[in-house]
Tab-separated table of C-alpha atoms in Angstrom:
chain	number	residue	atom	x	y	z
A	24	UNK	CA	0.000	0.000	0.000
A	25	UNK	CA	2.783	2.346	0.969
A	26	UNK	CA	4.640	1.624	-2.255
A	27	UNK	CA	1.498	1.992	-4.281
A	28	UNK	CA	0.876	5.381	-2.727
A	29	UNK	CA	4.456	6.444	-3.273
A	30	UNK	CA	4.267	5.310	-6.880
A	31	UNK	CA	1.021	7.211	-7.279
A	32	UNK	CA	2.495	10.376	-5.799
A	33	UNK	CA	5.548	10.059	-7.997
A	34	UNK	CA	3.527	9.570	-11.140
A	35	UNK	CA	1.343	12.568	-10.325
A	36	UNK	CA	4.242	14.961	-10.140
A	37	UNK	CA	6.480	15.340	-13.130
A	38	UNK	CA	10.025	14.914	-11.892
A	39	UNK	CA	12.715	16.787	-13.747
A	40	UNK	CA	15.493	14.329	-14.482
A	41	UNK	CA	18.079	16.978	-13.704
A	42	UNK	CA	17.820	16.622	-9.945
A	43	UNK	CA	18.408	12.909	-10.182
A	44	UNK	CA	21.583	13.305	-12.170
A	45	UNK	CA	24.824	13.310	-10.259
A	46	UNK	CA	27.116	16.328	-10.428
A	47	UNK	CA	30.777	15.546	-9.777
A	48	UNK	CA	33.207	17.844	-7.953
A	49	UNK	CA	36.543	16.094	-7.354
A	50	UNK	CA	35.678	13.133	-5.173
A	51	UNK	CA	32.265	14.564	-4.240
A	52	UNK	CA	29.103	13.380	-5.939
A	53	UNK	CA	26.111	15.696	-5.508
A	54	UNK	CA	22.646	14.438	-6.389
A	55	UNK	CA	18.955	14.615	-5.525
A	56	UNK	CA	18.857	18.373	-5.007
A	57	UNK	CA	15.254	19.428	-4.402
A	58	UNK	CA	13.021	21.955	-2.735
A	59	UNK	CA	9.309	22.317	-2.068
A	60	UNK	CA	7.049	24.658	-3.957
A	61	UNK	CA	6.342	27.879	-2.051
A	62	UNK	CA	3.147	29.818	-1.543
A	63	UNK	CA	4.218	33.294	-2.412
A	64	UNK	CA	7.548	34.607	-1.135
A	65	UNK	CA	6.768	35.456	2.491
A	66	UNK	CA	7.964	32.217	4.060
A	67	UNK	CA	11.369	30.582	3.836
A	68	UNK	CA	11.928	27.606	1.561
A	69	UNK	CA	14.046	24.566	2.285
A	70	UNK	CA	16.810	22.986	0.243
A	71	UNK	CA	17.715	19.309	0.348
A	72	UNK	CA	20.542	17.402	-1.359
A	73	UNK	CA	22.607	14.225	-1.151
A	74	UNK	CA	26.414	14.500	-1.014
A	75	UNK	CA	28.615	11.467	-1.400
A	76	UNK	CA	32.302	11.737	-0.603
A	77	UNK	CA	34.142	8.897	-2.356
A	78	UNK	CA	37.569	10.284	-1.492
A	79	UNK	CA	39.912	9.773	1.438
A	80	UNK	CA	39.764	13.411	2.623
A	81	UNK	CA	37.157	14.813	5.016
A	82	UNK	CA	35.278	17.774	3.663
A	83	UNK	CA	32.461	20.024	4.863
A	84	UNK	CA	29.653	21.988	3.261
A	85	UNK	CA	30.381	25.512	4.463
A	86	UNK	CA	27.630	27.443	2.742
A	87	UNK	CA	25.103	27.746	-0.048
A	88	UNK	CA	24.160	30.555	-2.409
A	89	UNK	CA	21.291	30.908	-4.834
A	90	UNK	CA	19.630	33.705	-6.775
A	91	UNK	CA	16.210	32.692	-5.388
A	92	UNK	CA	17.135	33.593	-1.787
A	93	UNK	CA	18.517	36.758	-0.286
A	94	UNK	CA	19.706	34.898	2.786
A	95	UNK	CA	20.307	31.172	2.403
A	96	UNK	CA	21.621	29.425	5.521
A	97	UNK	CA	22.411	25.930	6.703
A	98	UNK	CA	20.336	24.621	9.576
A	99	UNK	CA	19.780	21.384	11.382
A	100	UNK	CA	16.441	20.219	12.702
A	101	UNK	CA	16.942	18.687	16.118
A	102	UNK	CA	14.111	16.786	17.771
A	103	UNK	CA	14.814	16.262	21.450
A	104	UNK	CA	12.202	14.893	23.842
A	105	UNK	CA	9.633	15.429	21.098
A	106	UNK	CA	10.463	19.123	20.782
A	107	UNK	CA	11.782	20.323	17.432
A	108	UNK	CA	14.199	23.208	17.188
A	109	UNK	CA	16.321	24.392	14.325
A	110	UNK	CA	19.805	25.571	15.240
A	111	UNK	CA	22.035	27.209	12.638
A	112	UNK	CA	24.690	24.816	11.339
A	113	UNK	CA	27.972	26.671	10.679
A	114	UNK	CA	29.041	23.796	8.413
A	115	UNK	CA	27.868	20.294	7.597
A	116	UNK	CA	30.608	17.651	7.837
A	117	UNK	CA	31.073	15.418	4.801
A	118	UNK	CA	33.561	12.820	6.082
A	119	UNK	CA	35.718	10.716	3.750
A	120	UNK	CA	34.037	7.667	2.264
A	121	UNK	CA	30.546	8.567	3.432
A	122	UNK	CA	27.218	9.937	2.252
A	123	UNK	CA	25.527	12.920	3.871
A	124	UNK	CA	21.914	13.793	3.202
A	125	UNK	CA	20.264	17.117	3.694
A	126	UNK	CA	16.753	15.800	4.173
A	127	UNK	CA	13.477	16.556	5.974
A	128	UNK	CA	13.961	16.342	9.733
A	129	UNK	CA	17.749	16.739	9.537
A	130	UNK	CA	20.246	19.083	7.936
A	131	UNK	CA	18.721	21.432	5.402
A	132	UNK	CA	19.313	24.721	3.700
A	133	UNK	CA	16.856	27.432	4.714
A	134	UNK	CA	16.118	29.814	1.874
A	135	UNK	CA	15.110	33.074	3.516
A	136	UNK	CA	14.059	36.158	1.658
A	137	UNK	CA	12.795	34.366	-1.441
A	138	UNK	CA	13.258	36.529	-4.511
A	139	UNK	CA	10.762	34.521	-6.529
A	140	UNK	CA	7.950	32.049	-6.044
A	141	UNK	CA	9.191	28.464	-6.165
A	142	UNK	CA	6.916	26.763	-8.691
A	143	UNK	CA	6.480	23.025	-8.842
A	144	UNK	CA	8.161	21.491	-11.864
A	145	UNK	CA	10.680	24.304	-12.305
A	146	UNK	CA	14.326	24.287	-11.249
A	147	UNK	CA	16.725	26.834	-9.789
A	148	UNK	CA	20.488	26.759	-9.265
A	149	UNK	CA	22.214	26.443	-5.906
A	150	UNK	CA	25.960	26.877	-5.490
A	151	UNK	CA	27.426	24.715	-2.742
A	152	UNK	CA	30.715	25.799	-1.176
A	153	UNK	CA	32.888	23.049	0.270
A	154	UNK	CA	35.881	23.744	2.513
A	155	UNK	CA	38.201	21.501	0.516
A	156	UNK	CA	36.627	20.866	-2.861
A	157	UNK	CA	35.478	24.432	-3.521
A	158	UNK	CA	32.306	25.510	-5.335
A	159	UNK	CA	29.855	23.627	-7.478
A	160	UNK	CA	26.479	24.681	-8.865
A	161	UNK	CA	23.673	22.139	-9.110
A	162	UNK	CA	20.126	22.323	-10.472
A	163	UNK	CA	17.432	22.027	-7.806
A	164	UNK	CA	14.090	20.463	-8.679
A	165	UNK	CA	11.039	22.178	-7.196
A	166	UNK	CA	8.611	19.504	-6.095
A	167	UNK	CA	5.082	19.719	-4.737
A	168	UNK	CA	4.431	20.941	-1.186
A	169	UNK	CA	3.656	17.394	-0.127
A	170	UNK	CA	6.946	15.986	-1.395
A	171	UNK	CA	9.209	14.178	1.025
A	172	UNK	CA	12.186	13.446	-1.215
A	173	UNK	CA	13.651	14.286	-4.611
A	174	UNK	CA	11.345	11.739	-6.220
A	175	UNK	CA	14.146	10.004	-8.083
A	176	UNK	CA	13.021	6.595	-9.314
A	177	UNK	CA	16.097	4.815	-8.005
A	178	UNK	CA	15.421	5.938	-4.458
A	179	UNK	CA	14.752	2.928	-2.260
A	180	UNK	CA	11.875	4.262	-0.224
B	20	UNK	CA	6.222	38.962	69.374
B	21	UNK	CA	9.622	38.047	67.910
B	22	UNK	CA	8.336	34.538	67.311
B	23	UNK	CA	5.355	35.937	65.456
B	24	UNK	CA	7.632	37.851	63.114
B	25	UNK	CA	9.683	34.731	62.543
B	26	UNK	CA	6.533	32.729	61.936
B	27	UNK	CA	5.345	35.263	59.408
B	28	UNK	CA	8.679	35.109	57.642
B	29	UNK	CA	8.547	31.328	57.530
B	30	UNK	CA	5.040	31.364	56.144
B	31	UNK	CA	6.154	33.922	53.576
B	32	UNK	CA	9.004	31.598	52.637
B	33	UNK	CA	6.542	28.750	52.178
B	34	UNK	CA	4.309	30.962	50.072
B	35	UNK	CA	7.278	31.775	47.850
B	36	UNK	CA	8.529	28.209	47.716
B	37	UNK	CA	5.307	26.699	46.421
B	38	UNK	CA	5.149	28.648	43.132
B	39	UNK	CA	8.933	28.325	42.803
B	40	UNK	CA	8.591	24.569	43.080
B	41	UNK	CA	5.766	24.696	40.555
B	42	UNK	CA	7.900	26.725	38.182
B	43	UNK	CA	10.730	24.217	38.464
B	44	UNK	CA	8.288	21.459	37.758
B	45	UNK	CA	7.011	23.321	34.706
B	46	UNK	CA	10.555	23.646	33.383
B	47	UNK	CA	10.864	19.876	33.700
B	48	UNK	CA	7.803	19.541	31.530
B	49	UNK	CA	9.742	20.469	28.429
B	50	UNK	CA	9.871	16.724	27.921
B	51	UNK	CA	6.497	15.624	26.646
B	52	UNK	CA	4.126	13.948	29.013
B	53	UNK	CA	4.195	10.176	28.645
B	54	UNK	CA	1.073	9.053	26.868
B	55	UNK	CA	0.258	5.956	28.843
B	56	UNK	CA	-1.558	7.779	31.581
B	57	UNK	CA	-5.106	8.526	32.522
B	58	UNK	CA	-6.973	9.946	29.559
B	59	UNK	CA	-7.618	13.667	29.530
B	60	UNK	CA	-9.619	16.040	27.408
B	61	UNK	CA	-7.542	18.674	25.698
B	62	UNK	CA	-9.423	21.781	24.782
B	63	UNK	CA	-8.942	24.950	22.781
B	64	UNK	CA	-10.765	28.070	21.716
B	65	UNK	CA	-9.035	29.494	18.678
B	66	UNK	CA	-9.853	31.502	15.579
B	67	UNK	CA	-9.955	30.007	12.111
B	68	UNK	CA	-8.925	31.998	9.043
B	69	UNK	CA	-12.418	33.490	8.751
B	70	UNK	CA	-12.307	34.779	12.293
B	71	UNK	CA	-14.729	32.250	13.750
B	72	UNK	CA	-14.010	30.786	17.165
B	73	UNK	CA	-13.474	27.031	16.904
B	74	UNK	CA	-13.677	24.643	19.840
B	75	UNK	CA	-13.500	20.851	20.231
B	76	UNK	CA	-17.307	20.672	20.437
B	77	UNK	CA	-17.449	21.903	16.811
B	78	UNK	CA	-15.895	18.607	15.802
B	79	UNK	CA	-17.789	16.255	18.115
B	80	UNK	CA	-18.040	12.766	16.650
B	81	UNK	CA	-14.855	13.147	14.645
B	82	UNK	CA	-11.328	12.140	15.426
B	83	UNK	CA	-9.002	15.132	15.608
B	84	UNK	CA	-5.462	14.855	14.277
B	85	UNK	CA	-3.706	17.869	15.747
B	86	UNK	CA	-0.336	19.424	14.932
B	87	UNK	CA	1.157	22.504	16.571
B	88	UNK	CA	3.496	24.464	14.327
B	89	UNK	CA	4.174	27.723	12.522
B	90	UNK	CA	4.169	28.561	8.848
B	91	UNK	CA	7.682	30.050	8.791
B	92	UNK	CA	8.950	26.600	9.728
B	93	UNK	CA	10.680	25.356	6.568
B	94	UNK	CA	11.344	21.733	7.464
B	95	UNK	CA	9.423	19.952	10.233
B	96	UNK	CA	6.004	21.536	9.625
B	97	UNK	CA	5.756	20.976	5.852
B	98	UNK	CA	7.088	17.460	6.321
B	99	UNK	CA	4.453	16.623	8.934
B	100	UNK	CA	1.617	18.310	7.013
B	101	UNK	CA	2.682	16.300	3.968
B	102	UNK	CA	2.293	13.159	6.101
B	103	UNK	CA	-1.138	14.311	7.231
B	104	UNK	CA	-2.137	14.911	3.603
B	105	UNK	CA	-1.016	11.407	2.716
B	106	UNK	CA	-3.001	9.984	5.648
B	107	UNK	CA	-6.141	11.839	4.559
B	108	UNK	CA	-5.759	10.630	0.977
B	109	UNK	CA	-5.185	7.087	2.163
B	110	UNK	CA	-8.275	7.034	4.387
B	111	UNK	CA	-10.534	7.272	1.359
B	112	UNK	CA	-14.200	7.164	2.367
B	113	UNK	CA	-13.275	7.335	6.057
B	114	UNK	CA	-11.491	10.681	5.625
B	115	UNK	CA	-14.660	12.543	6.624
B	116	UNK	CA	-14.414	11.021	10.101
B	117	UNK	CA	-11.084	12.711	10.748
B	118	UNK	CA	-10.493	16.454	11.117
B	119	UNK	CA	-6.841	17.481	10.825
B	120	UNK	CA	-5.979	20.700	12.682
B	121	UNK	CA	-2.896	22.880	12.346
B	122	UNK	CA	-2.654	25.062	15.451
B	123	UNK	CA	-0.247	27.975	15.082
B	124	UNK	CA	2.120	28.558	17.989
B	125	UNK	CA	3.262	31.735	16.209
B	126	UNK	CA	-0.253	33.133	15.774
B	127	UNK	CA	0.438	36.839	15.396
B	128	UNK	CA	2.782	36.329	12.482
B	129	UNK	CA	0.757	33.486	10.956
B	130	UNK	CA	-2.511	35.410	10.898
B	131	UNK	CA	-0.858	37.814	8.456
B	132	UNK	CA	0.440	34.985	6.310
B	133	UNK	CA	-2.659	33.442	4.748
B	134	UNK	CA	-2.890	30.475	7.086
B	135	UNK	CA	-5.787	28.921	5.182
B	136	UNK	CA	-3.937	29.079	1.901
B	137	UNK	CA	-0.951	27.458	3.585
B	138	UNK	CA	-2.854	24.498	5.063
B	139	UNK	CA	-4.933	24.010	1.896
B	140	UNK	CA	-1.752	23.712	-0.140
B	141	UNK	CA	-1.108	20.449	1.695
B	142	UNK	CA	-4.668	19.161	1.891
B	143	UNK	CA	-8.022	20.947	1.688
B	144	UNK	CA	-9.268	19.162	4.807
B	145	UNK	CA	-6.601	20.655	7.095
B	146	UNK	CA	-8.009	23.499	9.184
B	147	UNK	CA	-5.563	26.146	10.357
B	148	UNK	CA	-6.246	27.825	13.711
B	149	UNK	CA	-4.507	30.873	15.138
B	150	UNK	CA	-5.733	32.478	18.336
B	151	UNK	CA	-4.215	35.271	20.346
B	152	UNK	CA	-1.213	34.678	22.593
B	153	UNK	CA	-3.294	33.772	25.654
B	154	UNK	CA	-5.597	31.406	23.759
B	155	UNK	CA	-2.564	29.741	22.207
B	156	UNK	CA	-0.880	29.311	25.605
B	157	UNK	CA	-4.077	27.822	26.956
B	158	UNK	CA	-4.460	25.372	24.069
B	159	UNK	CA	-0.842	24.251	24.322
B	160	UNK	CA	-1.164	23.827	28.076
B	161	UNK	CA	-4.303	21.807	27.628
B	162	UNK	CA	-2.569	19.485	25.137
B	163	UNK	CA	0.450	19.435	27.464
B	164	UNK	CA	2.775	20.477	24.692
B	165	UNK	CA	5.753	22.784	24.697
B	166	UNK	CA	6.637	25.762	22.546
B	167	UNK	CA	9.015	28.630	22.948
B	168	UNK	CA	10.221	31.564	20.915
B	169	UNK	CA	13.948	31.457	20.219
B	170	UNK	CA	15.829	34.510	19.032
B	171	UNK	CA	17.913	33.683	15.999
B	172	UNK	CA	19.687	36.069	13.673
B	173	UNK	CA	19.527	33.315	11.094
B	174	UNK	CA	15.742	33.209	10.939
B	175	UNK	CA	13.042	35.376	9.360
B	176	UNK	CA	12.167	38.382	11.597
B	177	UNK	CA	15.024	37.364	13.896
B	178	UNK	CA	13.277	34.521	15.648
B	179	UNK	CA	12.198	30.947	15.285
B	180	UNK	CA	9.948	28.680	17.340
B	181	UNK	CA	10.905	25.492	19.130
B	182	UNK	CA	7.845	23.314	19.514
B	183	UNK	CA	6.553	19.832	20.243
B	184	UNK	CA	6.507	18.184	16.844
B	185	UNK	CA	4.250	15.182	17.396
B	186	UNK	CA	0.795	14.622	15.956
B	187	UNK	CA	-1.919	14.261	18.592
B	188	UNK	CA	-4.992	12.120	18.173
B	189	UNK	CA	-8.189	13.066	19.986
B	190	UNK	CA	-11.166	10.712	19.968
B	191	UNK	CA	-14.725	11.516	18.842
B	192	UNK	CA	-15.679	11.961	22.527
B	193	UNK	CA	-12.952	14.547	23.002
B	194	UNK	CA	-10.627	12.292	24.947
B	195	UNK	CA	-6.917	12.156	24.268
B	196	UNK	CA	-6.027	8.900	22.521
B	197	UNK	CA	-2.357	8.974	21.632
B	198	UNK	CA	0.456	10.828	19.940
B	199	UNK	CA	2.508	9.994	16.863
B	200	UNK	CA	6.070	11.172	17.333
B	201	UNK	CA	7.702	13.259	14.606
B	202	UNK	CA	8.683	11.114	11.621
B	203	UNK	CA	6.039	8.411	12.128
B	204	UNK	CA	5.342	7.171	8.578
B	205	UNK	CA	1.951	8.106	7.145
B	206	UNK	CA	1.192	4.412	6.586
B	207	UNK	CA	1.532	3.724	10.314
B	208	UNK	CA	-0.772	6.608	11.254
B	209	UNK	CA	-3.275	5.494	8.633
B	210	UNK	CA	-3.322	1.909	9.873
B	211	UNK	CA	-3.852	3.088	13.438
B	212	UNK	CA	-6.726	5.327	12.360
B	213	UNK	CA	-8.356	2.678	10.188
B	214	UNK	CA	-8.646	0.381	13.183
B	215	UNK	CA	-10.458	3.094	15.114
B	216	UNK	CA	-12.846	4.341	12.429
């Protein structure tokens, strides 16, 4: 039932292939960059992405930049004793030989001061700055407000 | 006479100690109340987007699926409302027996932010409620949930809200049934509800 529903949700929303493609930066592989559609521009958006470090050197995501947000920042959702808070994350560690996901309920980019409405089905660029590997710009798929992941077909759940 | 003064001082100390103890106890309550206790009846009196006062009695006979959040919340709140939407879709014909509520714990800001449009974007059945500060405090206290404003230079308007992030299920008789902790899959919530409907 769960899979059927997921399949249904996926088929209902056109998924741009771009977000499911992997962008390479040295030994970093960046994929599944997505965001939720926004209602207007008054509330912050969120940015999610998967970063795989295949190398032997630890790295860290130090910041993000995008033309759709006047003030993009990295945050981490922390749920402690059932209470959710959202401290600012100065940097997100990407250790050697590991995969880090910015995903709902964990690390995420908060896109404050939206400069445009995020419309489902469209994409926007985000530039990720890594301490070691430097900068890379990836396309971000805007999914529906009810989306919970990038909607890539190869995703296990 | 001296003893009387001392007695008065001692009584005064007791009078001060009781609320102080209560306050300490309240601070402890940041952790959510364990669910497996005597049932209670949470209540609220809050405004919907059209300015009407809504109370539990308005929904008598329905299960209430209640989430406390705020619309400037970019991660936890949309994620949970997306789960609620999936639950409502999955319930099919039984969906009419469940009323999902989104209660704003940042009501002043949310009232200016098209709360109804926000909740409807997830699912048309979700009703957004935003009272004044006192009504909101009262509702949260009644549900025994926690929320707190946190100043943050890295947040819109310089603040964010920490808040209990579970979904709360209230029975058709108004009694508290259970909570679903943050991240409970929609399928699990749906299966629980289907057994009750």
